[in-house]
Short mmCIF file of C-alpha atoms and ligand atoms in Angstrom, two decimals:
data_model
loop_
_atom_site.label_atom_id
_atom_site.label_comp_id
_atom_site.label_asym_id
_atom_site.label_seq_id
_atom_site.Cartn_x
_atom_site.Cartn_y
_atom_site.Cartn_z
CA MET Z 1 -40.43 -45.12 -39.53
CA ASP Z 2 -37.85 -42.45 -38.63
CA THR Z 3 -35.61 -42.97 -35.62
CA VAL Z 4 -35.76 -40.39 -32.88
CA ALA Z 5 -32.97 -39.31 -30.68
CA ILE Z 6 -34.10 -37.75 -27.40
CA ILE Z 7 -31.48 -35.55 -25.53
CA GLY Z 8 -32.10 -35.38 -21.84
CA ALA Z 9 -34.26 -37.71 -19.45
CA GLY Z 10 -36.06 -35.14 -17.39
CA VAL Z 11 -39.87 -35.03 -17.29
CA SER Z 12 -40.11 -33.77 -21.08
CA GLY Z 13 -37.64 -36.32 -22.42
CA LEU Z 14 -38.97 -39.26 -20.47
CA SER Z 15 -42.58 -38.33 -21.27
CA MET Z 16 -41.67 -38.12 -24.98
CA ALA Z 17 -40.16 -41.45 -24.75
CA ASN Z 18 -43.34 -42.84 -23.14
CA TYR Z 19 -45.47 -41.52 -25.87
CA LEU Z 20 -43.10 -42.88 -28.48
CA GLU Z 21 -42.94 -46.23 -26.86
CA LYS Z 22 -46.89 -46.37 -26.74
CA ASN Z 23 -47.01 -45.58 -30.56
CA ASN Z 24 -44.13 -48.07 -31.48
CA ILE Z 25 -41.84 -45.35 -32.85
CA ALA Z 26 -38.06 -46.18 -32.67
CA TYR Z 27 -36.26 -43.86 -30.23
CA HIS Z 28 -33.19 -43.76 -27.89
CA ILE Z 29 -32.69 -41.33 -24.90
CA TYR Z 30 -29.18 -39.90 -24.13
CA GLU Z 31 -28.91 -38.62 -20.62
CA ARG Z 32 -25.98 -36.81 -18.97
CA ARG Z 33 -26.67 -37.75 -15.46
CA GLN Z 34 -26.12 -41.30 -13.79
CA LYS Z 35 -29.28 -43.45 -13.54
CA ASP Z 36 -29.56 -43.16 -9.91
CA ASP Z 37 -28.74 -39.41 -9.57
CA LEU Z 38 -32.36 -38.18 -9.07
CA LYS Z 39 -31.73 -34.60 -7.80
CA GLY Z 40 -34.50 -32.16 -7.29
CA HIS Z 41 -37.24 -31.52 -4.89
CA GLY Z 42 -41.01 -31.08 -5.70
CA PHE Z 43 -43.44 -30.40 -8.38
CA ILE Z 44 -46.99 -29.04 -8.22
CA LEU Z 45 -49.25 -30.53 -10.89
CA PRO Z 46 -52.59 -28.96 -11.77
CA LYS Z 47 -55.45 -31.09 -13.06
CA GLU Z 48 -54.29 -31.08 -16.77
CA GLY Z 49 -50.84 -32.48 -15.92
CA ILE Z 50 -52.41 -35.39 -14.05
CA GLU Z 51 -54.76 -36.07 -16.90
CA ASN Z 52 -51.83 -36.04 -19.25
CA LEU Z 53 -49.77 -38.35 -17.10
CA SER Z 54 -52.75 -40.72 -16.83
CA ASN Z 55 -52.13 -41.55 -20.65
CA ILE Z 56 -48.68 -42.92 -20.04
CA ILE Z 57 -48.34 -44.19 -16.54
CA ASN Z 58 -50.10 -46.14 -13.89
CA ILE Z 59 -51.92 -43.29 -12.28
CA GLU Z 60 -52.46 -45.29 -8.94
CA GLU Z 61 -48.75 -45.39 -8.51
CA LEU Z 62 -48.57 -41.59 -9.00
CA TYR Z 63 -51.28 -41.12 -6.19
CA SER Z 64 -49.45 -43.44 -3.88
CA ARG Z 65 -46.20 -41.34 -4.10
CA GLY Z 66 -47.46 -37.87 -3.59
CA SER Z 67 -50.52 -35.97 -2.29
CA PHE Z 68 -53.55 -33.91 -3.47
CA LEU Z 69 -53.72 -30.33 -2.10
CA LYS Z 70 -57.24 -29.09 -1.23
CA LYS Z 71 -56.80 -25.54 0.04
CA TYR Z 72 -54.55 -22.74 -0.59
CA ILE Z 73 -54.06 -20.49 2.48
CA HIS Z 74 -52.20 -17.33 2.37
CA TYR Z 75 -50.86 -15.96 5.67
CA ALA Z 76 -49.09 -12.95 6.90
CA GLN Z 77 -45.73 -13.72 8.45
CA ASN Z 78 -47.42 -13.69 11.89
CA GLY Z 79 -49.85 -16.28 10.96
CA GLU Z 80 -52.79 -13.99 10.33
CA ILE Z 81 -54.85 -15.50 7.37
CA LEU Z 82 -55.06 -13.09 4.36
CA SER Z 83 -57.10 -15.37 2.11
CA GLU Z 84 -58.11 -18.90 1.47
CA LYS Z 85 -58.96 -20.64 -1.76
CA ASP Z 86 -60.11 -24.18 -2.62
CA LEU Z 87 -57.87 -26.03 -4.99
CA GLU Z 88 -59.39 -28.35 -7.55
CA ASP Z 89 -57.07 -31.48 -8.25
CA VAL Z 90 -53.75 -29.91 -7.49
CA PHE Z 91 -51.21 -32.73 -6.82
CA VAL Z 92 -47.68 -32.42 -5.25
CA ILE Z 93 -44.83 -35.12 -5.78
CA SER Z 94 -41.09 -35.17 -5.40
CA ARG Z 95 -39.15 -34.83 -8.51
CA SER Z 96 -37.35 -38.07 -7.89
CA ALA Z 97 -40.71 -40.00 -7.60
CA LEU Z 98 -41.98 -38.69 -10.86
CA ILE Z 99 -38.74 -39.12 -12.75
CA GLU Z 100 -38.65 -42.77 -11.46
CA ILE Z 101 -42.26 -43.47 -12.48
CA LEU Z 102 -41.70 -42.08 -15.99
CA SER Z 103 -38.71 -44.17 -16.41
CA GLN Z 104 -40.33 -47.46 -15.61
CA ASN Z 105 -41.78 -48.00 -19.18
CA ILE Z 106 -38.48 -47.36 -20.96
CA PRO Z 107 -36.79 -50.61 -21.77
CA ALA Z 108 -33.08 -50.53 -20.57
CA ASP Z 109 -31.65 -50.81 -24.00
CA LYS Z 110 -33.35 -47.62 -25.11
CA ILE Z 111 -31.76 -45.22 -22.67
CA SER Z 112 -28.04 -44.50 -22.10
CA TYR Z 113 -26.86 -42.57 -18.99
CA THR Z 114 -23.71 -40.58 -18.54
CA LYS Z 115 -23.95 -39.64 -22.28
CA THR Z 116 -23.49 -35.81 -22.60
CA LEU Z 117 -24.33 -34.34 -25.99
CA ALA Z 118 -22.02 -31.81 -27.60
CA LEU Z 119 -23.70 -30.76 -30.93
CA SER Z 120 -21.39 -30.31 -33.72
CA GLY Z 121 -23.39 -28.87 -36.51
CA PHE Z 122 -25.60 -29.55 -39.53
CA SER Z 123 -25.50 -31.30 -42.87
CA ASP Z 124 -28.29 -31.82 -45.45
CA GLY Z 125 -30.77 -30.39 -42.95
CA LYS Z 126 -29.82 -32.81 -40.11
CA ALA Z 127 -27.87 -32.23 -37.02
CA ASN Z 128 -24.55 -33.99 -36.49
CA LEU Z 129 -24.81 -35.26 -33.01
CA GLN Z 130 -21.43 -35.62 -31.20
CA PHE Z 131 -21.13 -36.75 -27.63
CA GLU Z 132 -18.53 -35.85 -25.11
CA ASP Z 133 -17.00 -39.30 -25.28
CA ASN Z 134 -16.43 -38.37 -29.08
CA THR Z 135 -19.08 -40.96 -30.31
CA THR Z 136 -21.31 -39.62 -33.13
CA LEU Z 137 -24.81 -40.46 -34.10
CA GLU Z 138 -27.43 -39.74 -36.76
CA ALA Z 139 -30.98 -39.55 -36.27
CA ASP Z 140 -33.96 -38.51 -38.40
CA ILE Z 141 -35.48 -36.58 -35.64
CA VAL Z 142 -33.86 -34.93 -32.60
CA ILE Z 143 -35.81 -33.93 -29.51
CA ALA Z 144 -34.01 -31.45 -27.50
CA SER Z 145 -35.11 -31.98 -23.93
CA ASP Z 146 -32.05 -30.85 -22.29
CA GLY Z 147 -33.49 -28.34 -19.76
CA SER Z 148 -33.57 -24.59 -19.40
CA ARG Z 149 -29.81 -24.18 -20.11
CA SER Z 150 -30.07 -26.35 -23.26
CA ARG Z 151 -26.74 -26.59 -24.81
CA ILE Z 152 -28.41 -27.44 -28.02
CA ARG Z 153 -30.57 -24.33 -28.14
CA ARG Z 154 -27.64 -22.10 -27.15
CA LYS Z 155 -25.47 -23.45 -29.93
CA ILE Z 156 -28.13 -22.88 -32.37
CA PHE Z 157 -29.59 -19.52 -31.18
CA GLN Z 158 -26.42 -17.80 -30.32
CA ASP Z 159 -28.00 -14.39 -29.86
CA GLU Z 160 -30.45 -15.49 -27.13
CA VAL Z 161 -30.27 -13.66 -23.79
CA MET Z 162 -30.90 -15.57 -20.57
CA LYS Z 163 -31.52 -13.10 -17.74
CA ALA Z 164 -31.63 -13.69 -13.97
CA VAL Z 165 -35.08 -13.34 -12.47
CA LEU Z 166 -35.33 -11.19 -9.36
CA GLU Z 167 -36.45 -14.01 -7.34
CA ASN Z 168 -34.52 -17.16 -6.08
CA GLU Z 169 -35.63 -19.96 -3.91
CA VAL Z 170 -34.42 -22.34 -1.21
CA VAL Z 171 -36.17 -25.74 -1.56
CA ASN Z 172 -36.02 -28.42 1.01
CA ILE Z 173 -37.71 -31.74 1.73
CA ILE Z 174 -37.67 -33.08 5.50
CA GLU Z 175 -39.07 -36.01 7.16
CA ASN Z 176 -41.61 -34.80 9.84
CA ALA Z 177 -44.77 -36.79 10.40
CA GLU Z 178 -46.10 -34.43 13.03
CA ILE Z 179 -46.04 -31.44 10.77
CA ALA Z 180 -47.28 -33.36 7.78
CA ASN Z 181 -50.21 -34.34 9.90
CA GLN Z 182 -50.77 -30.88 11.18
CA ILE Z 183 -50.83 -29.14 7.83
CA GLU Z 184 -53.17 -31.73 6.26
CA THR Z 185 -53.85 -31.30 2.63
CA ASN Z 186 -53.44 -27.63 2.79
CA PHE Z 187 -50.91 -25.48 0.75
CA LEU Z 188 -49.58 -22.81 3.10
CA LYS Z 189 -47.75 -19.75 2.08
CA PHE Z 190 -46.57 -17.03 4.56
CA HIS Z 191 -45.86 -13.56 3.30
CA HIS Z 192 -43.48 -10.88 4.64
CA ASN Z 193 -45.02 -7.67 5.78
CA ASP Z 194 -43.04 -5.80 3.27
CA GLY Z 195 -43.08 -8.22 0.40
CA GLY Z 196 -40.44 -10.00 -1.55
CA LEU Z 197 -40.12 -12.89 0.91
CA THR Z 198 -42.39 -15.87 1.28
CA PHE Z 199 -42.35 -19.32 2.91
CA GLY Z 200 -44.44 -22.17 1.56
CA ILE Z 201 -45.25 -25.58 2.99
CA LEU Z 202 -46.66 -28.63 1.34
CA LYS Z 203 -47.37 -32.22 2.29
CA LEU Z 204 -45.56 -34.83 0.18
CA SER Z 205 -46.63 -37.81 2.09
CA SER Z 206 -47.71 -38.92 5.68
CA THR Z 207 -44.14 -38.42 6.83
CA LYS Z 208 -42.58 -35.86 4.43
CA ILE Z 209 -43.08 -32.23 3.85
CA LEU Z 210 -41.54 -29.96 1.20
CA TRP Z 211 -40.84 -26.38 2.17
CA TYR Z 212 -39.53 -23.56 0.06
CA CYS Z 213 -38.70 -19.93 0.61
CA GLN Z 214 -38.84 -17.33 -2.28
CA PHE Z 215 -36.72 -14.22 -1.81
CA ASP Z 216 -36.04 -10.98 -3.80
CA ILE Z 217 -32.45 -10.97 -4.64
CA THR Z 218 -32.19 -7.29 -4.49
CA LYS Z 219 -33.30 -7.30 -0.82
CA PHE Z 220 -32.00 -10.68 0.72
CA PHE Z 221 -28.50 -11.99 0.16
CA ILE Z 222 -27.19 -15.38 0.64
CA ASN Z 223 -23.64 -16.41 1.13
CA GLU Z 224 -22.64 -17.92 -2.19
CA ASP Z 225 -20.94 -20.82 -0.68
CA TYR Z 226 -24.26 -22.51 -0.37
CA THR Z 227 -23.10 -24.90 2.24
CA PRO Z 228 -25.68 -26.46 4.36
CA ASP Z 229 -24.66 -24.06 7.34
CA CYS Z 230 -24.88 -20.99 5.04
CA ILE Z 231 -28.47 -21.96 3.96
CA ARG Z 232 -29.46 -22.58 7.49
CA GLN Z 233 -27.98 -19.22 8.61
CA PHE Z 234 -29.95 -17.49 5.94
CA MET Z 235 -33.32 -19.17 6.94
CA VAL Z 236 -32.84 -18.55 10.59
CA ASP Z 237 -31.93 -14.85 10.05
CA HIS Z 238 -34.87 -14.22 7.99
CA PHE Z 239 -37.55 -16.62 9.22
CA GLY Z 240 -36.54 -17.13 12.93
CA ASP Z 241 -39.19 -14.81 14.27
CA TRP Z 242 -42.09 -15.65 11.98
CA ASN Z 243 -45.17 -17.61 13.04
CA PRO Z 244 -44.26 -20.64 15.31
CA LEU Z 245 -45.07 -23.05 12.57
CA VAL Z 246 -42.42 -21.44 10.29
CA SER Z 247 -39.79 -20.89 12.79
CA SER Z 248 -40.16 -24.45 14.11
CA ILE Z 249 -39.67 -25.85 10.76
CA ILE Z 250 -36.62 -23.83 10.00
CA ASN Z 251 -35.04 -24.86 13.24
CA GLN Z 252 -35.82 -28.51 12.92
CA SER Z 253 -34.82 -29.01 9.39
CA SER Z 254 -31.59 -30.70 8.30
CA TYR Z 255 -29.99 -28.69 5.49
CA GLU Z 256 -27.83 -31.43 3.90
CA ASN Z 257 -30.22 -31.61 0.85
CA ALA Z 258 -31.47 -28.01 0.95
CA HIS Z 259 -31.06 -26.43 -2.55
CA ILE Z 260 -30.70 -22.87 -3.73
CA TRP Z 261 -32.69 -22.45 -6.88
CA ARG Z 262 -31.31 -19.65 -9.24
CA VAL Z 263 -34.12 -18.62 -11.55
CA TYR Z 264 -33.41 -17.47 -15.21
CA GLU Z 265 -35.59 -16.78 -18.16
CA LEU Z 266 -35.11 -16.16 -21.80
CA GLU Z 267 -35.48 -12.41 -22.71
CA LYS Z 268 -37.38 -13.70 -25.78
CA LEU Z 269 -38.47 -17.06 -26.83
CA ASN Z 270 -36.62 -18.78 -29.62
CA PRO Z 271 -38.44 -20.80 -32.38
CA PHE Z 272 -39.38 -24.31 -30.97
CA TYR Z 273 -37.46 -26.03 -33.89
CA HIS Z 274 -34.67 -25.80 -36.23
CA GLU Z 275 -33.91 -28.12 -39.06
CA ASN Z 276 -34.59 -31.69 -37.75
CA ILE Z 277 -34.44 -30.65 -34.01
CA ALA Z 278 -37.57 -29.89 -31.96
CA PHE Z 279 -37.35 -28.35 -28.43
CA ILE Z 280 -39.59 -29.42 -25.60
CA GLY Z 281 -39.94 -28.49 -21.97
CA ASP Z 282 -37.57 -26.08 -20.34
CA ALA Z 283 -35.30 -26.24 -23.45
CA ALA Z 284 -37.91 -24.68 -25.57
CA HIS Z 285 -39.30 -22.24 -22.88
CA PRO Z 286 -37.96 -21.95 -19.27
CA LEU Z 287 -40.84 -20.93 -16.93
CA ILE Z 288 -40.39 -19.26 -13.71
CA PRO Z 289 -41.43 -21.32 -10.62
CA PHE Z 290 -44.50 -18.94 -9.85
CA THR Z 291 -46.46 -20.50 -12.76
CA SER Z 292 -46.32 -24.11 -11.38
CA GLN Z 293 -46.70 -25.17 -15.03
CA GLY Z 294 -43.04 -26.38 -15.93
CA VAL Z 295 -43.98 -30.04 -15.63
CA THR Z 296 -47.46 -29.81 -17.12
CA SER Z 297 -46.22 -27.80 -20.12
CA ALA Z 298 -43.31 -30.40 -20.79
CA LEU Z 299 -46.03 -33.13 -20.72
CA LYS Z 300 -48.19 -31.20 -23.10
CA ASP Z 301 -45.42 -30.57 -25.39
CA SER Z 302 -44.37 -34.19 -25.72
CA TYR Z 303 -48.11 -35.19 -26.12
CA THR Z 304 -48.59 -32.66 -28.87
CA LEU Z 305 -45.42 -33.33 -30.70
CA THR Z 306 -45.92 -37.12 -30.93
CA GLN Z 307 -49.47 -36.76 -32.21
CA LEU Z 308 -48.18 -34.42 -35.00
CA ILE Z 309 -45.08 -36.70 -35.91
CA LEU Z 310 -47.67 -39.44 -36.24
CA GLU Z 311 -50.22 -37.35 -38.30
CA GLU Z 312 -48.11 -35.36 -40.58
CA LYS Z 313 -46.03 -36.88 -43.40
CA ASP Z 314 -43.79 -33.75 -43.58
CA LEU Z 315 -41.56 -33.29 -40.52
CA GLN Z 316 -41.30 -29.51 -40.96
CA GLU Z 317 -45.12 -29.26 -41.20
CA ALA Z 318 -45.37 -31.29 -37.91
CA PHE Z 319 -42.90 -29.05 -36.19
CA ARG Z 320 -44.58 -25.78 -37.44
CA LYS Z 321 -47.79 -26.93 -36.10
CA TYR Z 322 -46.21 -27.96 -32.87
CA GLU Z 323 -44.91 -24.54 -32.26
CA SER Z 324 -48.14 -22.84 -33.34
CA GLU Z 325 -50.22 -25.06 -30.95
CA ARG Z 326 -47.92 -24.71 -27.99
CA ARG Z 327 -46.52 -21.22 -28.31
CA PRO Z 328 -49.66 -19.12 -27.35
CA GLU Z 329 -50.17 -21.03 -24.09
CA ILE Z 330 -46.64 -20.87 -23.07
CA GLU Z 331 -46.79 -16.95 -23.82
CA THR Z 332 -49.72 -16.81 -21.54
CA HIS Z 333 -47.81 -18.62 -18.75
CA ILE Z 334 -44.86 -16.25 -19.13
CA LYS Z 335 -47.18 -13.29 -18.86
CA ASN Z 336 -48.95 -14.75 -15.74
CA GLY Z 337 -45.51 -15.51 -14.20
CA ARG Z 338 -44.55 -11.97 -14.47
CA ILE Z 339 -47.90 -11.02 -12.76
CA LEU Z 340 -47.37 -13.39 -10.00
CA LEU Z 341 -43.70 -12.23 -9.49
CA ASN Z 342 -44.85 -8.55 -9.32
CA GLN Z 343 -47.43 -9.61 -6.53
CA PHE Z 344 -44.79 -11.41 -4.62
CA LEU Z 345 -42.95 -8.19 -4.45
CA LEU Z 346 -45.96 -6.23 -2.96
CA PRO Z 347 -46.30 -5.63 0.78
CA LEU Z 348 -49.12 -7.27 2.59
CA ASP Z 349 -51.53 -4.48 2.47
CA GLN Z 350 -51.37 -4.62 -1.33
CA GLN Z 351 -51.83 -8.26 -1.58
CA PRO Z 352 -54.75 -9.26 -3.76
CA LYS Z 353 -57.30 -11.68 -2.20
CA ASP Z 354 -57.83 -14.09 -4.94
CA THR Z 355 -54.42 -15.08 -6.15
CA LEU Z 356 -53.37 -18.76 -6.75
CA PRO Z 357 -49.93 -20.05 -6.75
CA ILE Z 358 -50.48 -21.39 -10.36
CA SER Z 359 -50.76 -19.76 -13.72
CA TYR Z 360 -53.93 -20.91 -15.61
CA LYS Z 361 -54.14 -20.37 -19.31
C1 FAD W 401 -31.47 -31.57 -11.15
C2 FAD W 401 -32.86 -30.81 -11.38
C3 FAD W 401 -33.55 -30.67 -10.28
C4 FAD W 401 -34.76 -29.96 -10.34
N1 FAD W 401 -35.58 -29.69 -9.31
C5 FAD W 401 -36.72 -29.08 -9.32
C6 FAD W 401 -37.63 -28.83 -8.20
O1 FAD W 401 -37.32 -29.21 -7.19
N2 FAD W 401 -38.77 -28.27 -8.51
C7 FAD W 401 -39.21 -27.71 -9.78
O2 FAD W 401 -40.23 -27.13 -9.79
N3 FAD W 401 -38.39 -27.83 -10.79
C8 FAD W 401 -37.18 -28.60 -10.70
N4 FAD W 401 -36.48 -28.78 -11.81
C9 FAD W 401 -36.90 -28.18 -13.03
C10 FAD W 401 -37.91 -29.19 -13.63
O3 FAD W 401 -37.55 -30.44 -13.76
C11 FAD W 401 -38.34 -28.59 -15.01
O4 FAD W 401 -38.75 -27.30 -14.97
C12 FAD W 401 -39.60 -29.34 -15.66
O5 FAD W 401 -39.77 -30.55 -15.01
C13 FAD W 401 -39.28 -29.51 -17.19
O6 FAD W 401 -38.44 -30.57 -17.32
P1 FAD W 401 -37.49 -30.73 -18.44
O7 FAD W 401 -37.29 -32.22 -18.73
O8 FAD W 401 -37.85 -29.99 -19.63
O9 FAD W 401 -35.98 -30.28 -17.89
P2 FAD W 401 -35.07 -30.81 -16.82
O10 FAD W 401 -35.86 -31.36 -15.65
O11 FAD W 401 -34.14 -29.71 -16.58
O12 FAD W 401 -34.33 -32.06 -17.40
C14 FAD W 401 -33.18 -31.93 -18.48
C15 FAD W 401 -32.57 -33.20 -18.49
O13 FAD W 401 -31.52 -33.10 -19.58
C16 FAD W 401 -30.23 -33.48 -19.13
N5 FAD W 401 -29.20 -32.90 -19.87
C17 FAD W 401 -28.83 -31.64 -19.92
N6 FAD W 401 -27.84 -31.36 -20.79
C18 FAD W 401 -27.62 -32.54 -21.35
C19 FAD W 401 -26.80 -32.79 -22.35
N7 FAD W 401 -26.04 -32.01 -22.99
N8 FAD W 401 -26.79 -34.17 -22.84
C20 FAD W 401 -27.49 -35.09 -22.26
N9 FAD W 401 -28.43 -34.83 -21.20
C21 FAD W 401 -28.46 -33.54 -20.88
C22 FAD W 401 -30.32 -33.08 -17.60
O14 FAD W 401 -29.28 -33.94 -16.87
C23 FAD W 401 -31.78 -33.38 -17.15
O15 FAD W 401 -31.84 -34.81 -16.88
C24 FAD W 401 -35.21 -29.40 -11.74
C25 FAD W 401 -34.36 -29.73 -12.82
C26 FAD W 401 -33.18 -30.45 -12.64
C27 FAD W 401 -32.37 -30.73 -13.89
#
């Protein structure tokens, strides 16, 4: 059987490794970060994402590390309810918990940390993999799962244009059992009267909540030092006089781990493969946060690609089918993401009543 080199141990690379492990296909993962460096905040997983995960991990463990959201409530900044919608099997979990769970089935000798790929070129239809420590590697198949700023993708598709999205986010996770209890299993989102600014709250566990703010970068500016103090000041300036639940969260939060999320998208999608390299997850198709489909799409990519590698004798045919199966759904999420972005920019009196914070295909 061919050997597979997976570049990047985020959700897409780790889920691919889980599928390969299950199907006894030889592989090795190369990851830039250190093993315990589990940055990031939270993920929303619609039903399909959970179903997909149940094929490769102990689903009870997943359930014990996050929580289901039952209702989406959209509020005005003063707390008046604009609309409510029931959510069906939408789950929220921290990024670190999901990465940890996905790593559990990978034997230690099949993953190398602090190993950063610097692709050098191609010979005989195969990528020459070179790492920053100057070691080199040959593999029959290369899975590029190195995220939205994929170095491999940029080296191959040198004409691609990554453009900044109008919206950026501040994300934070805080310990607060009282607020976690108060918001129950609801997903709350507050919207500025004039649009272009929202505040979302989700319960991660009985003691932890995740909050995030989405802001229109043409209207709201944050000091680019990005220190905890700058982020706190930005939040107090813009949310200090909102509904008491929002303002109390802003005032009580520690900002040591708050993160500014700069959002980028590809002007045009590239092919999902090149020679013996297949792109999965954000490396193939960065999705904007409004879709809530980044993780589920990554999981579906790795499942589809593994099935096709197993079924097809010819690698190029497997890659071609992979792209034709996955691309239309990704294009739908990109289109829906733009619709959700435009709605976010609208003032309250123009907000639609039936929007969900998720893109469905
Ligand atoms: C640090 C971090 C925090 C994040 N936090 C959130 C969050 O809070 N909420 C959210 O919705 N999304 C978050 N995301 C994005 C989210 O993880 C992805 O949208 C989604 O899960 C798809 O995952 P992915 O595996 O395709 O990409 P990613 O999650 O970006 O994973 C890519 C992996 O590849 C590794 N890598 C990159 N370049 C190289 C290289 N040259 N050689 C070797 N390894 C390399 C990276 O270290 C990373 O582990 C985060 C991503 C990162 C990297």
